[in-house]
């Protein structure tokens, strides 16, 4: 194994200018991530200078077998924490050979919204709290739980310390450092309320970059868990019963909200969100009805609500925002398996471009 590790960690720069680029894209389920690597003649820092590539869409449920070629366009570059050196991870989106975005390419429409002059002028910031659950590989049961059984009730696990409270910290810390190395704006991690469940936060990031960074952070997490022989689940309610679900709370602000008097802008934005509640819920992740029950720090999926410091509301405004009269708010409705391109662009579209009838 030591020889294998030596080969994996070879420093290519000692003998070659060539680099390895790992192209990443989203598969047919809308949540599965795929990737493959290619050799490039030298370092690249601008995605526009990277070649487009293709893959077999019939093997990802994104194209028929008799016309299976899907083209991937490089969109964002990150340093590769696995190969290191000048090697890179490349976030891509997918198109037909004719240049049309395929149905699972949610980045394309998100980019159109974020490129709108009114949206760009507001510089929308996002901070996404990505919750996830680590599962034992062969039994698909949370890490640290007795197989076929249950741990003690929730209470001691949130931000807990100790072998009987914290399960998977080595994976979490490896992911944290790898994301910083890659250039992702990861701002923190913590153990969650349900044992075996964790959270990382990405942000603040601006516009389309938020979606790119969350997807690549998910990719890095999957790769590290692969090495550890552990499964990552983004299911919004991985265990039935009196256990917390998993969300992707989305913190949001615009330039107007961050400026003096911004609290009035925030209240108007929340009103706009309330009028499109059903539309947002439909786009906020599969299986979210199992999580948004009105219990376990959630609001009822059928009702929109907001409040200051209220974690049982659809939208929470922080005490500091209320006190300062400006700041941000938190949309607590998105599920852990949401598409960050969809959620971030939809919030911007509703709050900045949406109109409220007089």
mmCIF file of C-alpha atoms in Angstrom:
data_model
loop_
_atom_site.group_PDB
_atom_site.id
_atom_site.type_symbol
_atom_site.label_atom_id
_atom_site.label_comp_id
_atom_site.label_asym_id
_atom_site.label_seq_id
_atom_site.Cartn_x
_atom_site.Cartn_y
_atom_site.Cartn_z
ATOM 1 C CA UNK A 1 0.000 0.000 0.000
ATOM 2 C CA UNK A 2 2.849 2.409 0.726
ATOM 3 C CA UNK A 3 4.124 2.017 -2.856
ATOM 4 C CA UNK A 4 0.621 2.644 -4.184
ATOM 5 C CA UNK A 5 0.321 5.779 -2.069
ATOM 6 C CA UNK A 6 3.708 6.948 -3.319
ATOM 7 C CA UNK A 7 2.499 6.603 -6.903
ATOM 8 C CA UNK A 8 -0.818 8.321 -6.205
ATOM 9 C CA UNK A 9 1.088 11.251 -4.676
ATOM 10 C CA UNK A 10 3.642 11.599 -7.473
ATOM 11 C CA UNK A 11 4.544 15.234 -8.135
ATOM 12 C CA UNK A 12 4.105 15.516 -11.894
ATOM 13 C CA UNK A 13 5.779 18.933 -12.002
ATOM 14 C CA UNK A 14 9.143 17.265 -11.432
ATOM 15 C CA UNK A 15 9.102 15.729 -14.912
ATOM 16 C CA UNK A 16 6.321 17.311 -16.946
ATOM 17 C CA UNK A 17 4.375 20.508 -17.630
ATOM 18 C CA UNK A 18 1.239 18.427 -18.179
ATOM 19 C CA UNK A 19 -1.656 18.546 -15.747
ATOM 20 C CA UNK A 20 -4.730 16.419 -15.078
ATOM 21 C CA UNK A 21 -8.170 18.018 -15.266
ATOM 22 C CA UNK A 22 -11.071 16.174 -13.632
ATOM 23 C CA UNK A 23 -14.269 17.205 -15.447
ATOM 24 C CA UNK A 24 -17.335 17.032 -13.164
ATOM 25 C CA UNK A 25 -20.984 17.105 -14.220
ATOM 26 C CA UNK A 26 -24.446 16.250 -12.870
ATOM 27 C CA UNK A 27 -26.081 12.989 -13.963
ATOM 28 C CA UNK A 28 -29.613 12.090 -14.947
ATOM 29 C CA UNK A 29 -31.122 11.944 -11.446
ATOM 30 C CA UNK A 30 -30.232 15.591 -10.916
ATOM 31 C CA UNK A 31 -28.237 14.664 -7.819
ATOM 32 C CA UNK A 32 -25.740 12.014 -8.920
ATOM 33 C CA UNK A 33 -22.322 13.372 -9.793
ATOM 34 C CA UNK A 34 -20.107 12.014 -12.543
ATOM 35 C CA UNK A 35 -16.515 12.789 -13.468
ATOM 36 C CA UNK A 36 -13.682 11.751 -15.737
ATOM 37 C CA UNK A 37 -10.148 13.012 -16.264
ATOM 38 C CA UNK A 38 -8.076 14.203 -19.187
ATOM 39 C CA UNK A 39 -4.495 15.341 -19.678
ATOM 40 C CA UNK A 40 -3.803 18.942 -20.659
ATOM 41 C CA UNK A 41 -0.482 20.338 -21.918
ATOM 42 C CA UNK A 42 -0.050 22.831 -19.077
ATOM 43 C CA UNK A 43 -1.687 24.751 -16.204
ATOM 44 C CA UNK A 44 -5.024 26.477 -16.872
ATOM 45 C CA UNK A 45 -6.783 29.044 -14.667
ATOM 46 C CA UNK A 46 -9.518 30.288 -17.032
ATOM 47 C CA UNK A 47 -12.400 27.879 -17.792
ATOM 48 C CA UNK A 48 -12.895 29.579 -21.169
ATOM 49 C CA UNK A 49 -9.467 28.238 -22.185
ATOM 50 C CA UNK A 50 -10.406 24.633 -21.405
ATOM 51 C CA UNK A 51 -11.620 22.351 -24.200
ATOM 52 C CA UNK A 52 -15.236 21.192 -24.276
ATOM 53 C CA UNK A 53 -15.632 17.436 -23.921
ATOM 54 C CA UNK A 54 -18.328 14.801 -24.274
ATOM 55 C CA UNK A 55 -19.712 11.725 -22.544
ATOM 56 C CA UNK A 56 -22.133 8.860 -23.128
ATOM 57 C CA UNK A 57 -25.479 10.272 -22.054
ATOM 58 C CA UNK A 58 -27.208 6.919 -22.532
ATOM 59 C CA UNK A 59 -25.245 5.642 -19.535
ATOM 60 C CA UNK A 60 -26.405 8.509 -17.306
ATOM 61 C CA UNK A 61 -30.099 8.516 -18.376
ATOM 62 C CA UNK A 62 -29.589 11.795 -20.228
ATOM 63 C CA UNK A 63 -29.694 10.682 -23.876
ATOM 64 C CA UNK A 64 -30.939 7.763 -26.015
ATOM 65 C CA UNK A 65 -28.520 5.048 -27.116
ATOM 66 C CA UNK A 66 -28.819 5.924 -30.811
ATOM 67 C CA UNK A 67 -27.884 9.579 -30.171
ATOM 68 C CA UNK A 68 -25.949 9.374 -26.941
ATOM 69 C CA UNK A 69 -23.355 12.143 -27.132
ATOM 70 C CA UNK A 70 -23.678 14.928 -24.560
ATOM 71 C CA UNK A 71 -21.264 17.865 -24.606
ATOM 72 C CA UNK A 72 -19.881 19.323 -21.385
ATOM 73 C CA UNK A 73 -18.817 22.962 -21.157
ATOM 74 C CA UNK A 74 -16.225 23.912 -18.522
ATOM 75 C CA UNK A 75 -17.628 26.622 -16.229
ATOM 76 C CA UNK A 76 -15.526 26.847 -13.062
ATOM 77 C CA UNK A 77 -12.059 25.706 -11.997
ATOM 78 C CA UNK A 78 -10.920 24.548 -8.547
ATOM 79 C CA UNK A 79 -7.601 23.193 -7.292
ATOM 80 C CA UNK A 80 -7.619 19.401 -7.031
ATOM 81 C CA UNK A 81 -7.019 18.340 -3.400
ATOM 82 C CA UNK A 82 -6.591 14.703 -4.425
ATOM 83 C CA UNK A 83 -3.927 15.018 -7.149
ATOM 84 C CA UNK A 84 -2.662 18.417 -5.933
ATOM 85 C CA UNK A 85 0.051 20.347 -7.769
ATOM 86 C CA UNK A 86 -1.327 22.209 -10.784
ATOM 87 C CA UNK A 87 -4.063 19.627 -11.312
ATOM 88 C CA UNK A 88 -7.639 20.903 -11.308
ATOM 89 C CA UNK A 89 -11.297 20.049 -10.774
ATOM 90 C CA UNK A 90 -13.580 21.483 -13.458
ATOM 91 C CA UNK A 91 -17.306 22.051 -12.852
ATOM 92 C CA UNK A 92 -19.183 21.638 -16.127
ATOM 93 C CA UNK A 93 -22.727 21.828 -17.456
ATOM 94 C CA UNK A 94 -24.211 19.719 -20.244
ATOM 95 C CA UNK A 95 -25.534 20.447 -23.747
ATOM 96 C CA UNK A 96 -26.698 18.652 -26.887
ATOM 97 C CA UNK A 97 -24.290 18.639 -29.844
ATOM 98 C CA UNK A 98 -26.452 21.462 -31.282
ATOM 99 C CA UNK A 99 -25.639 23.610 -28.238
ATOM 100 C CA UNK A 100 -28.982 23.342 -26.427
ATOM 101 C CA UNK A 101 -28.883 22.775 -22.638
ATOM 102 C CA UNK A 102 -30.160 19.313 -21.753
ATOM 103 C CA UNK A 103 -33.150 19.140 -19.338
ATOM 104 C CA UNK A 104 -30.997 18.338 -16.285
ATOM 105 C CA UNK A 105 -28.749 21.351 -16.935
ATOM 106 C CA UNK A 106 -30.143 23.706 -14.292
ATOM 107 C CA UNK A 107 -27.074 25.934 -14.376
ATOM 108 C CA UNK A 108 -27.996 27.403 -17.766
ATOM 109 C CA UNK A 109 -31.222 29.072 -16.598
ATOM 110 C CA UNK A 110 -29.641 30.060 -13.290
ATOM 111 C CA UNK A 111 -26.875 31.878 -15.158
ATOM 112 C CA UNK A 112 -29.490 33.763 -17.217
ATOM 113 C CA UNK A 113 -31.169 34.983 -14.027
ATOM 114 C CA UNK A 114 -27.899 35.984 -12.359
ATOM 115 C CA UNK A 115 -26.818 37.799 -15.548
ATOM 116 C CA UNK A 116 -29.962 39.959 -15.560
ATOM 117 C CA UNK A 117 -28.822 43.566 -14.973
ATOM 118 C CA UNK A 118 -31.244 44.096 -12.069
ATOM 119 C CA UNK A 119 -30.010 40.941 -10.324
ATOM 120 C CA UNK A 120 -26.325 41.628 -10.983
ATOM 121 C CA UNK A 121 -26.709 45.162 -9.607
ATOM 122 C CA UNK A 122 -28.002 43.751 -6.298
ATOM 123 C CA UNK A 123 -24.980 41.429 -5.846
ATOM 124 C CA UNK A 124 -26.934 38.561 -4.235
ATOM 125 C CA UNK A 125 -24.964 36.799 -1.512
ATOM 126 C CA UNK A 126 -25.669 33.229 -0.424
ATOM 127 C CA UNK A 127 -24.615 31.122 2.504
ATOM 128 C CA UNK A 128 -25.797 27.525 2.140
ATOM 129 C CA UNK A 129 -25.895 25.153 5.113
ATOM 130 C CA UNK A 130 -25.540 21.712 3.539
ATOM 131 C CA UNK A 131 -26.634 18.912 5.883
ATOM 132 C CA UNK A 132 -25.896 15.278 5.075
ATOM 133 C CA UNK A 133 -25.834 11.869 6.728
ATOM 134 C CA UNK A 134 -22.959 9.384 6.743
ATOM 135 C CA UNK A 135 -24.088 5.775 6.313
ATOM 136 C CA UNK A 136 -22.413 2.431 6.938
ATOM 137 C CA UNK A 137 -21.694 1.104 3.451
ATOM 138 C CA UNK A 138 -23.099 -2.430 3.544
ATOM 139 C CA UNK A 139 -26.225 -1.774 5.594
ATOM 140 C CA UNK A 140 -27.187 1.807 4.633
ATOM 141 C CA UNK A 141 -27.659 2.707 8.290
ATOM 142 C CA UNK A 142 -26.215 5.868 9.900
ATOM 143 C CA UNK A 143 -22.582 5.766 10.946
ATOM 144 C CA UNK A 144 -22.176 4.994 14.651
ATOM 145 C CA UNK A 145 -25.653 3.439 15.000
ATOM 146 C CA UNK A 146 -25.966 -0.201 16.071
ATOM 147 C CA UNK A 147 -26.898 -2.263 13.003
ATOM 148 C CA UNK A 148 -30.656 -2.761 13.035
ATOM 149 C CA UNK A 149 -30.967 -0.694 16.198
ATOM 150 C CA UNK A 150 -31.021 2.859 17.464
ATOM 151 C CA UNK A 151 -28.765 5.084 19.577
ATOM 152 C CA UNK A 152 -30.006 7.081 22.539
ATOM 153 C CA UNK A 153 -32.452 9.939 21.894
ATOM 154 C CA UNK A 154 -31.339 13.191 20.297
ATOM 155 C CA UNK A 155 -29.834 15.790 22.584
ATOM 156 C CA UNK A 156 -26.146 15.081 23.186
ATOM 157 C CA UNK A 157 -25.105 14.801 19.525
ATOM 158 C CA UNK A 158 -25.478 18.350 18.173
ATOM 159 C CA UNK A 159 -21.930 19.768 18.072
ATOM 160 C CA UNK A 160 -21.098 16.866 20.391
ATOM 161 C CA UNK A 161 -17.660 15.618 21.379
ATOM 162 C CA UNK A 162 -16.729 12.066 22.280
ATOM 163 C CA UNK A 163 -16.703 8.576 20.794
ATOM 164 C CA UNK A 164 -20.307 7.978 21.866
ATOM 165 C CA UNK A 165 -21.595 11.235 20.365
ATOM 166 C CA UNK A 166 -19.561 12.060 17.265
ATOM 167 C CA UNK A 167 -19.277 9.674 14.309
ATOM 168 C CA UNK A 168 -17.244 10.433 11.177
ATOM 169 C CA UNK A 169 -15.236 13.440 12.308
ATOM 170 C CA UNK A 170 -12.171 12.304 10.334
ATOM 171 C CA UNK A 171 -14.183 12.437 7.092
ATOM 172 C CA UNK A 172 -15.656 15.816 8.019
ATOM 173 C CA UNK A 173 -12.308 17.406 8.872
ATOM 174 C CA UNK A 174 -10.663 15.967 5.751
ATOM 175 C CA UNK A 175 -13.488 17.464 3.698
ATOM 176 C CA UNK A 176 -13.174 20.830 5.439
ATOM 177 C CA UNK A 177 -9.469 21.174 4.637
ATOM 178 C CA UNK A 178 -9.852 19.782 1.120
ATOM 179 C CA UNK A 179 -12.505 22.404 0.332
ATOM 180 C CA UNK A 180 -10.277 25.228 1.573
ATOM 181 C CA UNK A 181 -7.428 23.821 -0.529
ATOM 182 C CA UNK A 182 -9.704 23.694 -3.582
ATOM 183 C CA UNK A 183 -10.643 27.369 -3.210
ATOM 184 C CA UNK A 184 -14.203 26.815 -2.032
ATOM 185 C CA UNK A 185 -15.605 29.451 0.344
ATOM 186 C CA UNK A 186 -16.404 26.883 3.014
ATOM 187 C CA UNK A 187 -17.096 28.833 6.182
ATOM 188 C CA UNK A 188 -17.571 26.103 8.776
ATOM 189 C CA UNK A 189 -18.683 22.611 9.796
ATOM 190 C CA UNK A 190 -20.581 21.120 12.722
ATOM 191 C CA UNK A 191 -22.147 17.927 13.976
ATOM 192 C CA UNK A 192 -25.925 17.918 13.592
ATOM 193 C CA UNK A 193 -28.814 16.949 15.878
ATOM 194 C CA UNK A 194 -29.160 13.375 14.590
ATOM 195 C CA UNK A 195 -26.072 11.220 15.264
ATOM 196 C CA UNK A 196 -24.119 10.468 12.083
ATOM 197 C CA UNK A 197 -25.427 13.678 10.507
ATOM 198 C CA UNK A 198 -23.189 16.664 9.742
ATOM 199 C CA UNK A 199 -23.285 20.049 8.107
ATOM 200 C CA UNK A 200 -20.903 22.231 6.144
ATOM 201 C CA UNK A 201 -21.527 25.833 5.150
ATOM 202 C CA UNK A 202 -20.523 27.446 1.864
ATOM 203 C CA UNK A 203 -20.542 31.224 1.670
ATOM 204 C CA UNK A 204 -20.903 34.022 1.449
ATOM 205 C CA UNK A 205 -20.640 33.593 -2.300
ATOM 206 C CA UNK A 206 -22.095 35.747 -5.068
ATOM 207 C CA UNK A 207 -24.599 34.586 -7.668
ATOM 208 C CA UNK A 208 -23.858 31.543 -9.826
ATOM 209 C CA UNK A 209 -20.635 30.840 -7.921
ATOM 210 C CA UNK A 210 -22.715 29.609 -4.978
ATOM 211 C CA UNK A 211 -24.137 26.726 -7.014
ATOM 212 C CA UNK A 212 -20.741 25.859 -8.509
ATOM 213 C CA UNK A 213 -19.102 25.764 -5.110
ATOM 214 C CA UNK A 214 -21.788 23.687 -3.387
ATOM 215 C CA UNK A 215 -21.726 21.104 -6.184
ATOM 216 C CA UNK A 216 -17.924 20.807 -6.076
ATOM 217 C CA UNK A 217 -17.986 20.628 -2.260
ATOM 218 C CA UNK A 218 -20.475 17.742 -2.578
ATOM 219 C CA UNK A 219 -18.174 16.082 -5.108
ATOM 220 C CA UNK A 220 -15.168 16.367 -2.800
ATOM 221 C CA UNK A 221 -17.228 14.947 0.086
ATOM 222 C CA UNK A 222 -18.298 11.965 -2.036
ATOM 223 C CA UNK A 223 -14.686 11.282 -3.044
ATOM 224 C CA UNK A 224 -13.433 11.401 0.551
ATOM 225 C CA UNK A 225 -16.259 9.152 1.743
ATOM 226 C CA UNK A 226 -15.406 6.770 -1.116
ATOM 227 C CA UNK A 227 -11.854 6.509 0.241
ATOM 228 C CA UNK A 228 -13.210 5.905 3.753
ATOM 229 C CA UNK A 229 -15.709 3.264 2.594
ATOM 230 C CA UNK A 230 -18.672 5.306 3.843
ATOM 231 C CA UNK A 231 -21.828 6.367 1.960
ATOM 232 C CA UNK A 232 -23.020 9.993 1.849
ATOM 233 C CA UNK A 233 -26.792 10.473 1.921
ATOM 234 C CA UNK A 234 -28.541 13.724 1.021
ATOM 235 C CA UNK A 235 -31.954 12.235 1.797
ATOM 236 C CA UNK A 236 -34.041 14.886 3.627
ATOM 237 C CA UNK A 237 -35.367 12.313 6.108
ATOM 238 C CA UNK A 238 -32.952 9.373 6.184
ATOM 239 C CA UNK A 239 -34.500 7.754 9.287
ATOM 240 C CA UNK A 240 -38.227 7.732 10.039
ATOM 241 C CA UNK A 241 -39.501 8.682 13.459
ATOM 242 C CA UNK A 242 -38.321 11.104 16.110
ATOM 243 C CA UNK A 243 -35.107 12.089 14.322
ATOM 244 C CA UNK A 244 -34.198 15.368 12.645
ATOM 245 C CA UNK A 245 -34.231 15.528 8.879
ATOM 246 C CA UNK A 246 -31.556 17.068 6.667
ATOM 247 C CA UNK A 247 -31.932 20.441 4.981
ATOM 248 C CA UNK A 248 -29.935 22.998 3.049
ATOM 249 C CA UNK A 249 -30.916 26.253 4.739
ATOM 250 C CA UNK A 250 -30.153 29.096 2.362
ATOM 251 C CA UNK A 251 -29.032 32.428 3.825
ATOM 252 C CA UNK A 252 -29.559 35.315 1.441
ATOM 253 C CA UNK A 253 -29.039 39.038 1.124
ATOM 254 C CA UNK A 254 -28.860 41.711 -1.559
ATOM 255 C CA UNK A 255 -26.981 44.993 -1.616
ATOM 256 C CA UNK A 256 -30.226 46.777 -0.702
ATOM 257 C CA UNK A 257 -30.812 44.424 2.244
ATOM 258 C CA UNK A 258 -27.283 44.994 3.507
ATOM 259 C CA UNK A 259 -27.670 48.783 3.328
ATOM 260 C CA UNK A 260 -29.309 51.103 5.857
ATOM 261 C CA UNK A 261 -33.058 50.529 5.907
ATOM 262 C CA UNK A 262 -32.556 47.057 4.481
ATOM 263 C CA UNK A 263 -35.038 45.490 6.895
ATOM 264 C CA UNK A 264 -37.892 46.962 4.821
ATOM 265 C CA UNK A 265 -36.428 45.384 1.689
ATOM 266 C CA UNK A 266 -36.173 42.071 3.552
ATOM 267 C CA UNK A 267 -39.834 42.219 4.590
ATOM 268 C CA UNK A 268 -40.919 42.925 1.008
ATOM 269 C CA UNK A 269 -38.778 40.041 -0.222
ATOM 270 C CA UNK A 270 -40.342 37.687 2.324
ATOM 271 C CA UNK A 271 -43.797 38.789 1.173
ATOM 272 C CA UNK A 272 -42.850 37.921 -2.414
ATOM 273 C CA UNK A 273 -41.632 34.505 -1.275
ATOM 274 C CA UNK A 274 -44.898 33.879 0.561
ATOM 275 C CA UNK A 275 -46.890 34.437 -2.649
ATOM 276 C CA UNK A 276 -44.878 31.769 -4.489
ATOM 277 C CA UNK A 277 -44.594 29.285 -1.633
ATOM 278 C CA UNK A 278 -45.972 26.266 -3.522
ATOM 279 C CA UNK A 279 -43.771 26.966 -6.535
ATOM 280 C CA UNK A 280 -40.652 27.162 -4.379
ATOM 281 C CA UNK A 281 -41.540 24.041 -2.396
ATOM 282 C CA UNK A 282 -41.951 22.088 -5.647
ATOM 283 C CA UNK A 283 -38.394 23.047 -6.619
ATOM 284 C CA UNK A 284 -36.739 22.700 -3.199
ATOM 285 C CA UNK A 285 -35.914 18.966 -3.252
ATOM 286 C CA UNK A 286 -37.460 15.505 -3.546
ATOM 287 C CA UNK A 287 -39.030 13.978 -0.443
ATOM 288 C CA UNK A 288 -39.122 17.286 1.396
ATOM 289 C CA UNK A 289 -42.641 16.531 2.647
ATOM 290 C CA UNK A 290 -41.103 13.864 4.899
ATOM 291 C CA UNK A 291 -38.949 16.552 6.520
ATOM 292 C CA UNK A 292 -41.163 19.674 6.616
ATOM 293 C CA UNK A 293 -43.706 18.416 9.135
ATOM 294 C CA UNK A 294 -43.776 21.293 11.604
ATOM 295 C CA UNK A 295 -41.610 19.246 13.984
ATOM 296 C CA UNK A 296 -37.842 18.880 14.423
ATOM 297 C CA UNK A 297 -37.087 22.568 13.749
ATOM 298 C CA UNK A 298 -39.157 22.796 10.565
ATOM 299 C CA UNK A 299 -42.275 24.579 9.365
ATOM 300 C CA UNK A 300 -45.294 22.740 7.955
ATOM 301 C CA UNK A 301 -44.776 22.285 4.207
ATOM 302 C CA UNK A 302 -48.287 23.512 3.422
ATOM 303 C CA UNK A 303 -48.010 26.853 5.214
ATOM 304 C CA UNK A 304 -45.643 29.773 4.741
ATOM 305 C CA UNK A 305 -44.457 31.533 7.885
ATOM 306 C CA UNK A 306 -41.647 33.780 8.983
ATOM 307 C CA UNK A 307 -40.341 35.097 12.258
ATOM 308 C CA UNK A 308 -37.372 36.556 14.090
ATOM 309 C CA UNK A 309 -35.078 33.848 15.517
ATOM 310 C CA UNK A 310 -37.798 31.246 14.824
ATOM 311 C CA UNK A 311 -36.351 27.943 13.617
ATOM 312 C CA UNK A 312 -39.863 26.570 13.250
ATOM 313 C CA UNK A 313 -40.680 29.082 10.504
ATOM 314 C CA UNK A 314 -40.282 28.832 6.732
ATOM 315 C CA UNK A 315 -38.072 31.922 6.780
ATOM 316 C CA UNK A 316 -36.032 33.102 9.773
ATOM 317 C CA UNK A 317 -34.764 36.627 10.316
ATOM 318 C CA UNK A 318 -31.845 36.836 12.746
ATOM 319 C CA UNK A 319 -31.831 38.910 15.907
ATOM 320 C CA UNK A 320 -28.829 40.909 14.634
ATOM 321 C CA UNK A 321 -30.666 41.746 11.408
ATOM 322 C CA UNK A 322 -33.670 42.976 13.371
ATOM 323 C CA UNK A 323 -31.436 44.985 15.719
ATOM 324 C CA UNK A 324 -29.294 46.521 12.949
ATOM 325 C CA UNK A 325 -32.218 47.170 10.630
ATOM 326 C CA UNK A 326 -30.366 45.476 7.777
ATOM 327 C CA UNK A 327 -28.671 42.193 6.902
ATOM 328 C CA UNK A 328 -29.919 38.858 5.603
ATOM 329 C CA UNK A 329 -32.587 36.219 6.083
ATOM 330 C CA UNK A 330 -32.593 32.426 6.042
ATOM 331 C CA UNK A 331 -34.898 30.342 3.844
ATOM 332 C CA UNK A 332 -35.215 27.121 5.885
ATOM 333 C CA UNK A 333 -37.357 25.242 3.367
ATOM 334 C CA UNK A 334 -34.784 23.745 0.934
ATOM 335 C CA UNK A 335 -34.075 20.028 1.435
ATOM 336 C CA UNK A 336 -30.563 18.620 1.669
ATOM 337 C CA UNK A 337 -30.927 17.165 -1.852
ATOM 338 C CA UNK A 338 -31.921 20.472 -3.469
ATOM 339 C CA UNK A 339 -30.147 21.745 -6.575
ATOM 340 C CA UNK A 340 -28.285 24.899 -5.476
ATOM 341 C CA UNK A 341 -28.514 26.339 -9.000
ATOM 342 C CA UNK A 342 -32.308 26.108 -8.819
ATOM 343 C CA UNK A 343 -32.742 27.380 -5.264
ATOM 344 C CA UNK A 344 -30.346 30.338 -5.440
ATOM 345 C CA UNK A 345 -31.585 31.599 -8.809
ATOM 346 C CA UNK A 346 -35.233 31.117 -7.845
ATOM 347 C CA UNK A 347 -34.810 33.170 -4.671
ATOM 348 C CA UNK A 348 -33.130 35.944 -6.683
ATOM 349 C CA UNK A 349 -35.798 35.848 -9.383
ATOM 350 C CA UNK A 350 -38.666 35.989 -6.870
ATOM 351 C CA UNK A 351 -37.234 38.679 -4.600
ATOM 352 C CA UNK A 352 -35.514 40.938 -7.143
ATOM 353 C CA UNK A 353 -37.422 40.480 -10.395
ATOM 354 C CA UNK A 354 -40.788 39.451 -8.925
ATOM 355 C CA UNK A 355 -43.578 41.979 -8.506
ATOM 356 C CA UNK A 356 -46.106 42.298 -5.684
ATOM 357 C CA UNK A 357 -49.561 43.393 -6.793
ATOM 358 C CA UNK A 358 -50.675 46.634 -5.245
#
